[in-house]
PDB file of C-alpha atoms and ligand atoms in Angstrom:
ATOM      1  CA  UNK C   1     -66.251 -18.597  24.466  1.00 84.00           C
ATOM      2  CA  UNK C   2     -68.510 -18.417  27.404  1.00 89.00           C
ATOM      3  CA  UNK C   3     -67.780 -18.922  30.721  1.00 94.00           C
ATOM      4  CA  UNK C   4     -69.670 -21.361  32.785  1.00 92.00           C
ATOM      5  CA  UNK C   5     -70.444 -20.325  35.704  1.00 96.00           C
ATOM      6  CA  UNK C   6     -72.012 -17.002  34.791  1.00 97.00           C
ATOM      7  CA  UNK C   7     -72.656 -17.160  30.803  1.00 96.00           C
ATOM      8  CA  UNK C   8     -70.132 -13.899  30.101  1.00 95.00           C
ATOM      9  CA  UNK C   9     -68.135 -13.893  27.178  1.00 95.00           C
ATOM     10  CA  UNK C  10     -64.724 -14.486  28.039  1.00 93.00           C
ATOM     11  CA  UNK C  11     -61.679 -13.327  25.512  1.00 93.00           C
ATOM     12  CA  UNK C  12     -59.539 -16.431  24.585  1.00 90.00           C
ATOM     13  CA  UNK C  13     -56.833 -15.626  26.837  1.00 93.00           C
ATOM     14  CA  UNK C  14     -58.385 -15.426  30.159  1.00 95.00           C
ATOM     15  CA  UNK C  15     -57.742 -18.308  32.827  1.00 95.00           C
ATOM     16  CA  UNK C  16     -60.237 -16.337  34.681  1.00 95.00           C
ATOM     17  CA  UNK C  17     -63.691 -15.389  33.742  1.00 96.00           C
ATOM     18  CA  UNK C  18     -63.232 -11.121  34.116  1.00 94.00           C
ATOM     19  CA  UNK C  19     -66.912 -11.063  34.850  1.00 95.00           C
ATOM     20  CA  UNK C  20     -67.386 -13.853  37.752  1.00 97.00           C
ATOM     21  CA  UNK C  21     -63.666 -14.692  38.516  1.00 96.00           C
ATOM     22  CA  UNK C  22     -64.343 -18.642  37.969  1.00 96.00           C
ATOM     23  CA  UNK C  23     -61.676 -20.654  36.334  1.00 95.00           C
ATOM     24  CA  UNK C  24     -61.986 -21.234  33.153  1.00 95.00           C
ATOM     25  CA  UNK C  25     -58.884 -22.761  32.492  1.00 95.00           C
ATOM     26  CA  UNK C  26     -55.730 -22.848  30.691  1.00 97.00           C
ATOM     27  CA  UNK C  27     -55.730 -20.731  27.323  1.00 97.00           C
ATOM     28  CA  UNK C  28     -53.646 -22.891  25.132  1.00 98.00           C
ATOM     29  CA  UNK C  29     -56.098 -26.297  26.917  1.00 98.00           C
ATOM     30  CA  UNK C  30     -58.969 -24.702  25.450  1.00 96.00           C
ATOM     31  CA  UNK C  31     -57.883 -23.466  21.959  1.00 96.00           C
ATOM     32  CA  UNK C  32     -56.679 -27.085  21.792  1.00 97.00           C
ATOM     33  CA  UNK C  33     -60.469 -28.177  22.833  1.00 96.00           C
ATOM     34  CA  UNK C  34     -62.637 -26.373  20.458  1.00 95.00           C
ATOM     35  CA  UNK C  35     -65.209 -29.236  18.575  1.00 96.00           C
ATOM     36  CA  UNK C  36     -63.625 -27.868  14.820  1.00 97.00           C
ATOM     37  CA  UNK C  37     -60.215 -28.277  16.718  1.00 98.00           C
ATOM     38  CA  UNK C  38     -60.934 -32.201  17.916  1.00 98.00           C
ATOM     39  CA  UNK C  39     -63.325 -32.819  14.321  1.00 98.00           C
ATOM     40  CA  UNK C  40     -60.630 -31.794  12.480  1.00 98.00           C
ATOM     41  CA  UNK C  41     -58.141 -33.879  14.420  1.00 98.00           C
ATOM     42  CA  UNK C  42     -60.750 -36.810  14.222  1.00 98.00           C
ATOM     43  CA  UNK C  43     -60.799 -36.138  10.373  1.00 98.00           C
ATOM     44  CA  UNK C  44     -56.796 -36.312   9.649  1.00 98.00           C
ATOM     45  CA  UNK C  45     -56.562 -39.616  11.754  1.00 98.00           C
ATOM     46  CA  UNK C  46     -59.882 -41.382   9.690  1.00 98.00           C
ATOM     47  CA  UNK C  47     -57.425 -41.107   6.955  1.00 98.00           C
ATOM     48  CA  UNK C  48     -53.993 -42.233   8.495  1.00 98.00           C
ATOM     49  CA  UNK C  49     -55.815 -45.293   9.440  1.00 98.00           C
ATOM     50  CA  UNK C  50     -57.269 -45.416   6.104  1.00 98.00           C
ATOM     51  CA  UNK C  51     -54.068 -45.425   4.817  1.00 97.00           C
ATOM     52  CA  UNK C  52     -52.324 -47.681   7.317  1.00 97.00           C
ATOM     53  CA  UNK C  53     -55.096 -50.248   6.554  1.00 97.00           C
ATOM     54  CA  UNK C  54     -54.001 -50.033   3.091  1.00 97.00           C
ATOM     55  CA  UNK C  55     -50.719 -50.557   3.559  1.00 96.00           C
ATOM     56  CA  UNK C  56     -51.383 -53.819   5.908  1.00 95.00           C
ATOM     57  CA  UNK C  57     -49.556 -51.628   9.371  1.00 95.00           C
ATOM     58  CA  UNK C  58     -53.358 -51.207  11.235  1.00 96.00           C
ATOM     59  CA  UNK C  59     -51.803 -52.936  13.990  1.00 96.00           C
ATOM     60  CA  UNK C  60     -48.518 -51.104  14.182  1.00 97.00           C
ATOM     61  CA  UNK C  61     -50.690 -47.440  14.069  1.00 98.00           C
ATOM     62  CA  UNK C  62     -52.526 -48.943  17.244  1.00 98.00           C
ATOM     63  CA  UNK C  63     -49.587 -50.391  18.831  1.00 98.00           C
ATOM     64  CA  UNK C  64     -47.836 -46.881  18.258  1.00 98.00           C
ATOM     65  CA  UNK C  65     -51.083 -44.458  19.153  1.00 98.00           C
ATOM     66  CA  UNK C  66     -50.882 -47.002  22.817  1.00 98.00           C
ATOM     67  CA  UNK C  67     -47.287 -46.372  23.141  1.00 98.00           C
ATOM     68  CA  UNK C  68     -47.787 -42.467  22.807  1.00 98.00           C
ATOM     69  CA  UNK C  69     -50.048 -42.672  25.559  1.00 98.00           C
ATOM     70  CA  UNK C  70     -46.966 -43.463  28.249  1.00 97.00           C
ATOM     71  CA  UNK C  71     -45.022 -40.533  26.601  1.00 98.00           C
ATOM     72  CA  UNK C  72     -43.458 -37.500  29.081  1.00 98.00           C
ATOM     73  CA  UNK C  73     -42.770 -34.302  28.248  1.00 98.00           C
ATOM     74  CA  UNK C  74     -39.570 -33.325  28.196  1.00 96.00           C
ATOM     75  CA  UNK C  75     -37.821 -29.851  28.217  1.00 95.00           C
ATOM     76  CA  UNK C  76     -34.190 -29.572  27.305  1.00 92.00           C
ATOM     77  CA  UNK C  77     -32.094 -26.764  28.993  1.00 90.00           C
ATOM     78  CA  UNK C  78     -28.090 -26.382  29.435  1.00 88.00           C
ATOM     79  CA  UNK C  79     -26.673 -27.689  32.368  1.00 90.00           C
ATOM     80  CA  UNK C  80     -25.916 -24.244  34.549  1.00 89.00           C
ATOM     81  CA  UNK C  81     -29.236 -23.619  34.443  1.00 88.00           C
ATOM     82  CA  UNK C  82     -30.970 -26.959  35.244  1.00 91.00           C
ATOM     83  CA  UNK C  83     -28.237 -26.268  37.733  1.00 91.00           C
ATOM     84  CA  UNK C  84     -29.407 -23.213  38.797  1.00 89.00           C
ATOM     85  CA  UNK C  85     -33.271 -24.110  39.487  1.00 89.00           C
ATOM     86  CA  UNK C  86     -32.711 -27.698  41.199  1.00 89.00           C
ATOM     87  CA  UNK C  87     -30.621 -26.078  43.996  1.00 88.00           C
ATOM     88  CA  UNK C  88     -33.061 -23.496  44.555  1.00 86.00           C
ATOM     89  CA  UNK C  89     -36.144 -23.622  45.856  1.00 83.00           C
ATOM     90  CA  UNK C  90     -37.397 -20.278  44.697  1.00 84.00           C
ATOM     91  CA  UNK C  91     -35.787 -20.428  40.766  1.00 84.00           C
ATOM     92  CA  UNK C  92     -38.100 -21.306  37.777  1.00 87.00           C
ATOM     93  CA  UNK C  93     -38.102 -22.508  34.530  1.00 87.00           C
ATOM     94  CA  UNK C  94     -39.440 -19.524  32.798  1.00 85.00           C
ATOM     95  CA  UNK C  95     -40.481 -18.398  29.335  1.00 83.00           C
ATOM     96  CA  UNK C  96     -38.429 -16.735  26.776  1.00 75.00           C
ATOM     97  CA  UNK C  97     -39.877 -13.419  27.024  1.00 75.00           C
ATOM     98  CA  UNK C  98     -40.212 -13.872  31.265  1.00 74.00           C
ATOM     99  CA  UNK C  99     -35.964 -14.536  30.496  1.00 72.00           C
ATOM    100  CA  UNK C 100     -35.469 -11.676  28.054  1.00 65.00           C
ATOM    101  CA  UNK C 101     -37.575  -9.433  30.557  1.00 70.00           C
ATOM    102  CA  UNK C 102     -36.188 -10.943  33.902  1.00 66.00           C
ATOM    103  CA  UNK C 103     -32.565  -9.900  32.457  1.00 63.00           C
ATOM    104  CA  UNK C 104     -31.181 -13.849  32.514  1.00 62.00           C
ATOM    105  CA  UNK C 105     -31.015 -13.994  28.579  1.00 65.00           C
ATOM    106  CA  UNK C 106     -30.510 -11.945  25.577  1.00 63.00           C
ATOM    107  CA  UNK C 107     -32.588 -12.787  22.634  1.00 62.00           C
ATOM    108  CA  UNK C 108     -30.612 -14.030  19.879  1.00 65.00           C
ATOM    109  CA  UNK C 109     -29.620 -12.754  16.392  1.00 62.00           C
ATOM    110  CA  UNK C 110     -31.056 -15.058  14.306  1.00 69.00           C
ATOM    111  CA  UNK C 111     -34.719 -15.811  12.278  1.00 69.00           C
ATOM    112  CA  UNK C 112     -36.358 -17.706  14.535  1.00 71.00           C
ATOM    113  CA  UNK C 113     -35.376 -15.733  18.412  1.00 74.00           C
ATOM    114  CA  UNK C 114     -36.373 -12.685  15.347  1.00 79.00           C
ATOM    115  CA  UNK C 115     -39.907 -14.704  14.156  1.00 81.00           C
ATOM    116  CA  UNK C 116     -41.097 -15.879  17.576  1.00 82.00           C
ATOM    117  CA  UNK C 117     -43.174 -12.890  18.669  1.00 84.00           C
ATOM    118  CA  UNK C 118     -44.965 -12.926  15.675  1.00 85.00           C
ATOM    119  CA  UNK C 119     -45.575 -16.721  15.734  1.00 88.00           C
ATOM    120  CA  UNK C 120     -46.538 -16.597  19.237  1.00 89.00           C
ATOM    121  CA  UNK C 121     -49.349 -13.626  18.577  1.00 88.00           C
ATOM    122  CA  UNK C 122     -51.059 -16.257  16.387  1.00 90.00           C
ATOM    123  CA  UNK C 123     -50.780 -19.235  19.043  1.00 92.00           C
ATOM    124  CA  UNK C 124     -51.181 -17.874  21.966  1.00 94.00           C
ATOM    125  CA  UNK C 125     -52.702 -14.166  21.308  1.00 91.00           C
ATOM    126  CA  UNK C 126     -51.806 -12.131  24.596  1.00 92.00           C
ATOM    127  CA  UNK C 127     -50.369 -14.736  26.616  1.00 94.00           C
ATOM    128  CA  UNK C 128     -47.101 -15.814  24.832  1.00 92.00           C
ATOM    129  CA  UNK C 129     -45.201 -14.935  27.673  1.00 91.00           C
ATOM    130  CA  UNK C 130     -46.728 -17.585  30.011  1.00 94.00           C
ATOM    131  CA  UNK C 131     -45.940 -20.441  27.364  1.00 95.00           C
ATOM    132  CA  UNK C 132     -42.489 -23.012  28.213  1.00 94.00           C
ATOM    133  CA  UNK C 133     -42.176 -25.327  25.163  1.00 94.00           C
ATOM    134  CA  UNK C 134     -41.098 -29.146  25.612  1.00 95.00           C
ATOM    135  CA  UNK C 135     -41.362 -32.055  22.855  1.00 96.00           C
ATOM    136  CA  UNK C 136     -43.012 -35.438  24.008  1.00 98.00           C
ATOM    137  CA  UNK C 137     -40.748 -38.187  24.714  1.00 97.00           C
ATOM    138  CA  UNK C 138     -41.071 -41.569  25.007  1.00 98.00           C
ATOM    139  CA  UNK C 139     -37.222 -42.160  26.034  1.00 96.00           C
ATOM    140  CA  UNK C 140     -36.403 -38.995  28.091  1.00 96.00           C
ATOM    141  CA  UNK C 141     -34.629 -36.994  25.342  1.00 94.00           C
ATOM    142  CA  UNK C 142     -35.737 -34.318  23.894  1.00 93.00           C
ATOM    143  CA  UNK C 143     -34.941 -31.784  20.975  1.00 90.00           C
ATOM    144  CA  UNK C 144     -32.147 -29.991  21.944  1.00 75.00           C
ATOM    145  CA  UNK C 145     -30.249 -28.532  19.737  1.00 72.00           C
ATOM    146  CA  UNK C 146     -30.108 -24.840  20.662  1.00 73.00           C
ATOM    147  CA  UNK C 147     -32.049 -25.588  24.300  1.00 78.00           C
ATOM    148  CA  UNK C 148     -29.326 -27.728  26.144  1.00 83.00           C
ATOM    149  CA  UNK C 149     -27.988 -31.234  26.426  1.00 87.00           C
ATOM    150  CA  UNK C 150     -30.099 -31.091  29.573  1.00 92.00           C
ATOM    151  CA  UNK C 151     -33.433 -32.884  29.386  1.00 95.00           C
ATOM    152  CA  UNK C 152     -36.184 -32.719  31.983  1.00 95.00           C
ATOM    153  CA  UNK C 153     -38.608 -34.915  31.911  1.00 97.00           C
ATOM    154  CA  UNK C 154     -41.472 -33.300  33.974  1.00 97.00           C
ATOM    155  CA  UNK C 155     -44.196 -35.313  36.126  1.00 97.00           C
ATOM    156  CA  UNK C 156     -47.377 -35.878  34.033  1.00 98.00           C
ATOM    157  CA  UNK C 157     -49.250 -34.781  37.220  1.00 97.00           C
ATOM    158  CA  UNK C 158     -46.994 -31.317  37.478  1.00 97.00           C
ATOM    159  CA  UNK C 159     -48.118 -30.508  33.487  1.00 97.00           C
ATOM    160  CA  UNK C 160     -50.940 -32.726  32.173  1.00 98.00           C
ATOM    161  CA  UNK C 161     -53.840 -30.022  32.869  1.00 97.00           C
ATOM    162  CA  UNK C 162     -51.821 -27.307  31.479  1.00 98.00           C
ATOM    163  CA  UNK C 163     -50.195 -28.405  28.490  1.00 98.00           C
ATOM    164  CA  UNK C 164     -51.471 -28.735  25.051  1.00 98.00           C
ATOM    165  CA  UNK C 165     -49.732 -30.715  22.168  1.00 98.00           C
ATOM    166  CA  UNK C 166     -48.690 -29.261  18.457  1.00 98.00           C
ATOM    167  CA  UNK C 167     -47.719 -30.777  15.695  1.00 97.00           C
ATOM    168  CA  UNK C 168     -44.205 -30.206  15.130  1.00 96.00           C
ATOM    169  CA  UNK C 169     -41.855 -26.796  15.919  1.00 93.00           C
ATOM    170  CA  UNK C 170     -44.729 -24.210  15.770  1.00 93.00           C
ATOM    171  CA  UNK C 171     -41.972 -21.616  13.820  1.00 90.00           C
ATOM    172  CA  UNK C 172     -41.335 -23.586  11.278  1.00 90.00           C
ATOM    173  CA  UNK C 173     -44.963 -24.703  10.817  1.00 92.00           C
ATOM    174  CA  UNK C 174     -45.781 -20.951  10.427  1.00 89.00           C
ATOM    175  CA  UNK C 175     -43.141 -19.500   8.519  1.00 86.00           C
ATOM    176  CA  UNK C 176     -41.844 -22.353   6.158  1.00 82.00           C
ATOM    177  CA  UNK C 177     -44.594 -24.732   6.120  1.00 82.00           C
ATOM    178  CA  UNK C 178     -47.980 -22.704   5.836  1.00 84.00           C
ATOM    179  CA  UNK C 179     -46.556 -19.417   5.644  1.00 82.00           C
ATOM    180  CA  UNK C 180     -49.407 -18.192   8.363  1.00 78.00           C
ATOM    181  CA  UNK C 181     -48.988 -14.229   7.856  1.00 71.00           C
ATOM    182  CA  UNK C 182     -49.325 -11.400  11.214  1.00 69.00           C
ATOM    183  CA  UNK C 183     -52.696 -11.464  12.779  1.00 72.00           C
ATOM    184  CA  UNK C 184     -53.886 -15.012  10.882  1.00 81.00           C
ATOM    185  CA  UNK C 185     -55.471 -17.813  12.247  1.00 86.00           C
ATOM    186  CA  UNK C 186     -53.209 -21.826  12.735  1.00 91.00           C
ATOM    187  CA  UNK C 187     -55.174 -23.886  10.655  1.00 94.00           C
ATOM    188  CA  UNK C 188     -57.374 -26.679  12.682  1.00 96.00           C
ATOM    189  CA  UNK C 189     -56.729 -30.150  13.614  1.00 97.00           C
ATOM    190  CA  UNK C 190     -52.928 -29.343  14.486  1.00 98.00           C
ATOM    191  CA  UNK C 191     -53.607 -29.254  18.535  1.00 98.00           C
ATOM    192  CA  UNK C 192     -54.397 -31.734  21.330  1.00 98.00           C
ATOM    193  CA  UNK C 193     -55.002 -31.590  24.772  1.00 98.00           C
ATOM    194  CA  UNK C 194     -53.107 -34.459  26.978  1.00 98.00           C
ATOM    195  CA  UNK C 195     -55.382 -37.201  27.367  1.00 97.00           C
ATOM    196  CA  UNK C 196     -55.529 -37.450  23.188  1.00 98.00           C
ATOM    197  CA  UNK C 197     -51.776 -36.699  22.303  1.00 98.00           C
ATOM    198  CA  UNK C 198     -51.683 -40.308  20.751  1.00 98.00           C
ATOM    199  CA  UNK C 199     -54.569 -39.400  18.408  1.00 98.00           C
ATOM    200  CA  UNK C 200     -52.112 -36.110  17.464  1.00 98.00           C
ATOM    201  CA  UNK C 201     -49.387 -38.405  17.249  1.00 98.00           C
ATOM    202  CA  UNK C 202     -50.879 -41.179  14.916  1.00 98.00           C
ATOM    203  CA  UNK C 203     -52.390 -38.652  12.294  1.00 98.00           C
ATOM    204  CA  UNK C 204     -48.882 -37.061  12.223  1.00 98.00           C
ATOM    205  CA  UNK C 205     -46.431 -40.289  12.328  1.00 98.00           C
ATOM    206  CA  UNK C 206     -48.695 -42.708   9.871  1.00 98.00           C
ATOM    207  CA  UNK C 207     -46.360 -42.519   7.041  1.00 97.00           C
ATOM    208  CA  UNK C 208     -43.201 -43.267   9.139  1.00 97.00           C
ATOM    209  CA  UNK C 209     -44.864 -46.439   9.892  1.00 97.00           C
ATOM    210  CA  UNK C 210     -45.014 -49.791   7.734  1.00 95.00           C
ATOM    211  CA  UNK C 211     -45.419 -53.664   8.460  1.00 92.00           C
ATOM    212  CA  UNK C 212     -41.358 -53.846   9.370  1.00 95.00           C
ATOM    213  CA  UNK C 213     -41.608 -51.234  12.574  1.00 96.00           C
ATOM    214  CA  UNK C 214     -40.550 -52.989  15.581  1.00 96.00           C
ATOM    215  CA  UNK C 215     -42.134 -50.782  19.321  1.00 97.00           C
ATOM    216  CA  UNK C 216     -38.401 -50.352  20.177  1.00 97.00           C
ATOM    217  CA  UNK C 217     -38.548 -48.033  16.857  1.00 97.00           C
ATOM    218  CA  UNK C 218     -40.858 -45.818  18.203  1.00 98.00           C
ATOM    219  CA  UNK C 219     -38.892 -43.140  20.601  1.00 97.00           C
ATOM    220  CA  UNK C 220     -37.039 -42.130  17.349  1.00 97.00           C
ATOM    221  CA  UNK C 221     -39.929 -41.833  15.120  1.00 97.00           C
ATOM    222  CA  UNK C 222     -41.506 -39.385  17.280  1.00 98.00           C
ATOM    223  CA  UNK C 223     -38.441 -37.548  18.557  1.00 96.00           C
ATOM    224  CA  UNK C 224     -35.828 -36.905  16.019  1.00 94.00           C
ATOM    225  CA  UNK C 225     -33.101 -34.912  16.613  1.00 88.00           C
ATOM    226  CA  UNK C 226     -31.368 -32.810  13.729  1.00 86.00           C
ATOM    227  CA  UNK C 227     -28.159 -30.749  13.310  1.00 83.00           C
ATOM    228  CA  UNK C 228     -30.408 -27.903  12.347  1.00 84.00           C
ATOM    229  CA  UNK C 229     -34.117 -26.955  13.242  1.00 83.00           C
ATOM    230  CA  UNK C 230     -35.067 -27.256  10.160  1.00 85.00           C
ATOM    231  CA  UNK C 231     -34.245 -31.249  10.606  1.00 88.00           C
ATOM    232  CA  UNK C 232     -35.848 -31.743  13.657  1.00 92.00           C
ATOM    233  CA  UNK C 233     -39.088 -33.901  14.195  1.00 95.00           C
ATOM    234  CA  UNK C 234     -41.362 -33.733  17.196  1.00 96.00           C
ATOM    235  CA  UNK C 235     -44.642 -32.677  18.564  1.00 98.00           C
ATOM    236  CA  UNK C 236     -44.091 -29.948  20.387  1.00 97.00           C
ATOM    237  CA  UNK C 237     -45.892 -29.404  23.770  1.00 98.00           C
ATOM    238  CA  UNK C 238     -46.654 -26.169  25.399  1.00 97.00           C
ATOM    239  CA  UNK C 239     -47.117 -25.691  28.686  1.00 97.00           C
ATOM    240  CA  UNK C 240     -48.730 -22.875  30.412  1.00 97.00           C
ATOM    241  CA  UNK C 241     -46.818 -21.362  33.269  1.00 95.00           C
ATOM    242  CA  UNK C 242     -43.588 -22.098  35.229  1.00 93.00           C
ATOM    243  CA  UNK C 243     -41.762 -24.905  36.394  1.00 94.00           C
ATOM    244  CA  UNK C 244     -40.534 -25.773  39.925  1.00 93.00           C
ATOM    245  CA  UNK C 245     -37.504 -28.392  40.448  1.00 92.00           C
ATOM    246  CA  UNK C 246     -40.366 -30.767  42.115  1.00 93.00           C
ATOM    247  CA  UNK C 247     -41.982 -30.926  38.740  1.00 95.00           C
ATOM    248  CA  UNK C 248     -38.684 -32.986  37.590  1.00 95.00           C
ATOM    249  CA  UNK C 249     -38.816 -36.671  37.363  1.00 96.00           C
ATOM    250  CA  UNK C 250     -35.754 -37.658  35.891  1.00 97.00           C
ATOM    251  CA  UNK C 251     -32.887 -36.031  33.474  1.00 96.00           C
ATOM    252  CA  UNK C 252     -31.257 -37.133  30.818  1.00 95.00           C
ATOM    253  CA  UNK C 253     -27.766 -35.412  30.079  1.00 93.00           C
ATOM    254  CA  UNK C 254     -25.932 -35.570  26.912  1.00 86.00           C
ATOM    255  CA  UNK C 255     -22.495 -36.453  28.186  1.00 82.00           C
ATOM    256  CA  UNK C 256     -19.189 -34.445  26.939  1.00 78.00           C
ATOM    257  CA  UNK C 257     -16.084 -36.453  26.934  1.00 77.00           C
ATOM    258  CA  UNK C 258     -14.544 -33.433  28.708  1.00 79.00           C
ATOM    259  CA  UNK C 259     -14.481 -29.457  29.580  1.00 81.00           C
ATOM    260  CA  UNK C 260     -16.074 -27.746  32.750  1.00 83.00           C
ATOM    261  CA  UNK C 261     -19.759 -29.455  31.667  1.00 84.00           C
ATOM    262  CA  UNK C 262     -18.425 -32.644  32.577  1.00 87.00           C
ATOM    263  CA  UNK C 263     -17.271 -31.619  36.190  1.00 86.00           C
ATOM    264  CA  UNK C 264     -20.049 -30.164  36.983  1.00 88.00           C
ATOM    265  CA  UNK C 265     -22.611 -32.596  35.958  1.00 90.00           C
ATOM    266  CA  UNK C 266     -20.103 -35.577  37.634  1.00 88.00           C
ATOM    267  CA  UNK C 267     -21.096 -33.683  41.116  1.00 87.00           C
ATOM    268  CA  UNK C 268     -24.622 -32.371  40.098  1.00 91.00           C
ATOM    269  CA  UNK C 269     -25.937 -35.824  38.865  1.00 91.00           C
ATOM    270  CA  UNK C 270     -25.508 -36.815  43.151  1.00 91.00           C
ATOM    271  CA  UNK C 271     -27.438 -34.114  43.821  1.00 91.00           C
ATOM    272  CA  UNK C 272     -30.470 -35.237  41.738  1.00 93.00           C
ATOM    273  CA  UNK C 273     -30.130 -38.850  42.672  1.00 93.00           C
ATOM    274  CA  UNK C 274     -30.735 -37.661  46.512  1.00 92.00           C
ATOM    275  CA  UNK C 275     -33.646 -35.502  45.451  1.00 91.00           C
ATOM    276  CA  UNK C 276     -35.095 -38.581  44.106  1.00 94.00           C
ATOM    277  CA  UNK C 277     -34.840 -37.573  40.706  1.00 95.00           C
ATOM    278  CA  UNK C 278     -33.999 -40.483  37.850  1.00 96.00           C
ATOM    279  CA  UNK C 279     -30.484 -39.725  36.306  1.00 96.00           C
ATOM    280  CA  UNK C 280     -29.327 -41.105  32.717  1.00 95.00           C
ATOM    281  CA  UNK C 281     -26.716 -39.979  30.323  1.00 92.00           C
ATOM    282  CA  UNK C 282     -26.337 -40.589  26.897  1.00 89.00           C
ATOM    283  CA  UNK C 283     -23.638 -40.226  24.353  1.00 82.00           C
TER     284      UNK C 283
HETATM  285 ZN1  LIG U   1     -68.002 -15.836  34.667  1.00 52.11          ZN
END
């Protein structure tokens, strides 16, 4: 890529041209923004609407792609640490690696805490340590499992410019799905920047839709949670950088019936109403 301002050749993960020092923007934005990124994208959602207009459910692809366009992002975390960050004014959500190398968590003993350097050196080569994943939401709740029973959704204005969409969990799209070995390439039309997610989102979800789909169907068919990864369905979105409590908009928390969780988020849940910030619990 070259960089605007000054015509150097910039290596893809730069937010600043080395040569000139002009922005060039987020890293994970642009490999989202190449033209065989977006033609390949534009390719895969010719044929879901092919296919929907086959199967008589144009209208609900549309009606579904315009829904998409209202969706959040949403990052789930456990409680102590949500906690943590939206009584602070200085504490971030940070990456995994900024975590494992800040001291605040231990990597975990299993394939995919094992798998994610790898799968991170083909996504984002050199800057895997600046990337926060979130799914996109359409109801406030996100994935989960393994994050938290917290879930953040952010402001659109805190992460629009810096977050890119993907397909589904990005480890299990590498390893199980298209076995992408060390030092390959993601295959295109997988990626979106903001403003297109519903494009992303209607290539991906055509086949979950049919004539019968009702709009108050939709949060589920693009966020579904499982009891293992594997069984999880979203599009992930990553977002480049930290995130400050202001960034919150509102939190979702999935309840217990009882244990310390429950104290805690009975007083914490005051807290966030008084910072302004939309409180809802689920079951
Ligand atoms: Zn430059």
């Amino acid at each position: 890529m070259k960089c605007n301002s000054c015509g150097g050749e910039v290596a893809e993960h730069e937010i600043r041209c080395h040569i000139c020092m002009s922005d060039i923007g987020f890293p994970n934005v642009r490999a989202a923004n190449t033209p065989e990124e977006k033609g390949e994208l534009d390719r895969r959602l010719a044929d879901a609407m092919t296919s929907a207009k086959a199967r008589g459910c144009e209208s609900i692809l549309h009606s579904f792609g315009a829904s998409v366009l209202s969706s959040a992002v949403v990052v789930s975390r456990a409680l102590g640490l949500v906690k943590n960050i939206v009584e602070s004014e200085n504490q971030l959500i940070t990456s995994f690696y900024r975590q494992v190398d800040g001291g605040s968590r231990l990597p975990e003993d299993n394939r995919f805490d094992r798998a994610r350097p790898s799968v991170d050196g083909v996504l984002f080569p050199y800057y895997g340590d600046q990337i926060i994943f979130g799914a996109l939401s359409l109801d406030g709740v996100g994935v989960g499992g393994s994050y938290g029973a917290c879930h953040l959704t952010l402001r659109e204005s805190a992460v629009a410019n810096r977050s890119s969409l993907f397909e589904e969990n990005s480890l299990l799209f590498c390893t199980m799905k298209h076995r992408i070995i060390l030092g390959g390439r993601i295959p295109p039309g997988y990626r979106a920047t903001w403003n297109v997610r519903d494009r992303l989102a209607m290539a991906k979800h055509q086949p979950d839709l049919d004539a019968t789909v009702t709009p108050d169907k939709f949060p589920g068919i693009l966020v579904r949670q499982g009891a293992k990864p594997e069984n999880e369905v979203f599009i992930e979105v990553h977002i480049y950088g930290r995130i400050h409590r202001d960034a919150i908009e509102a939190v979702v928390f999935r309840k217990p019936t009882k244990g310390p969780d429950l104290a805690i988020w009975n007083s914490f849940k005051k807290a966030l109403v008084k910072r302004g910030v939309r409180v809802a619990e689920v079951p």
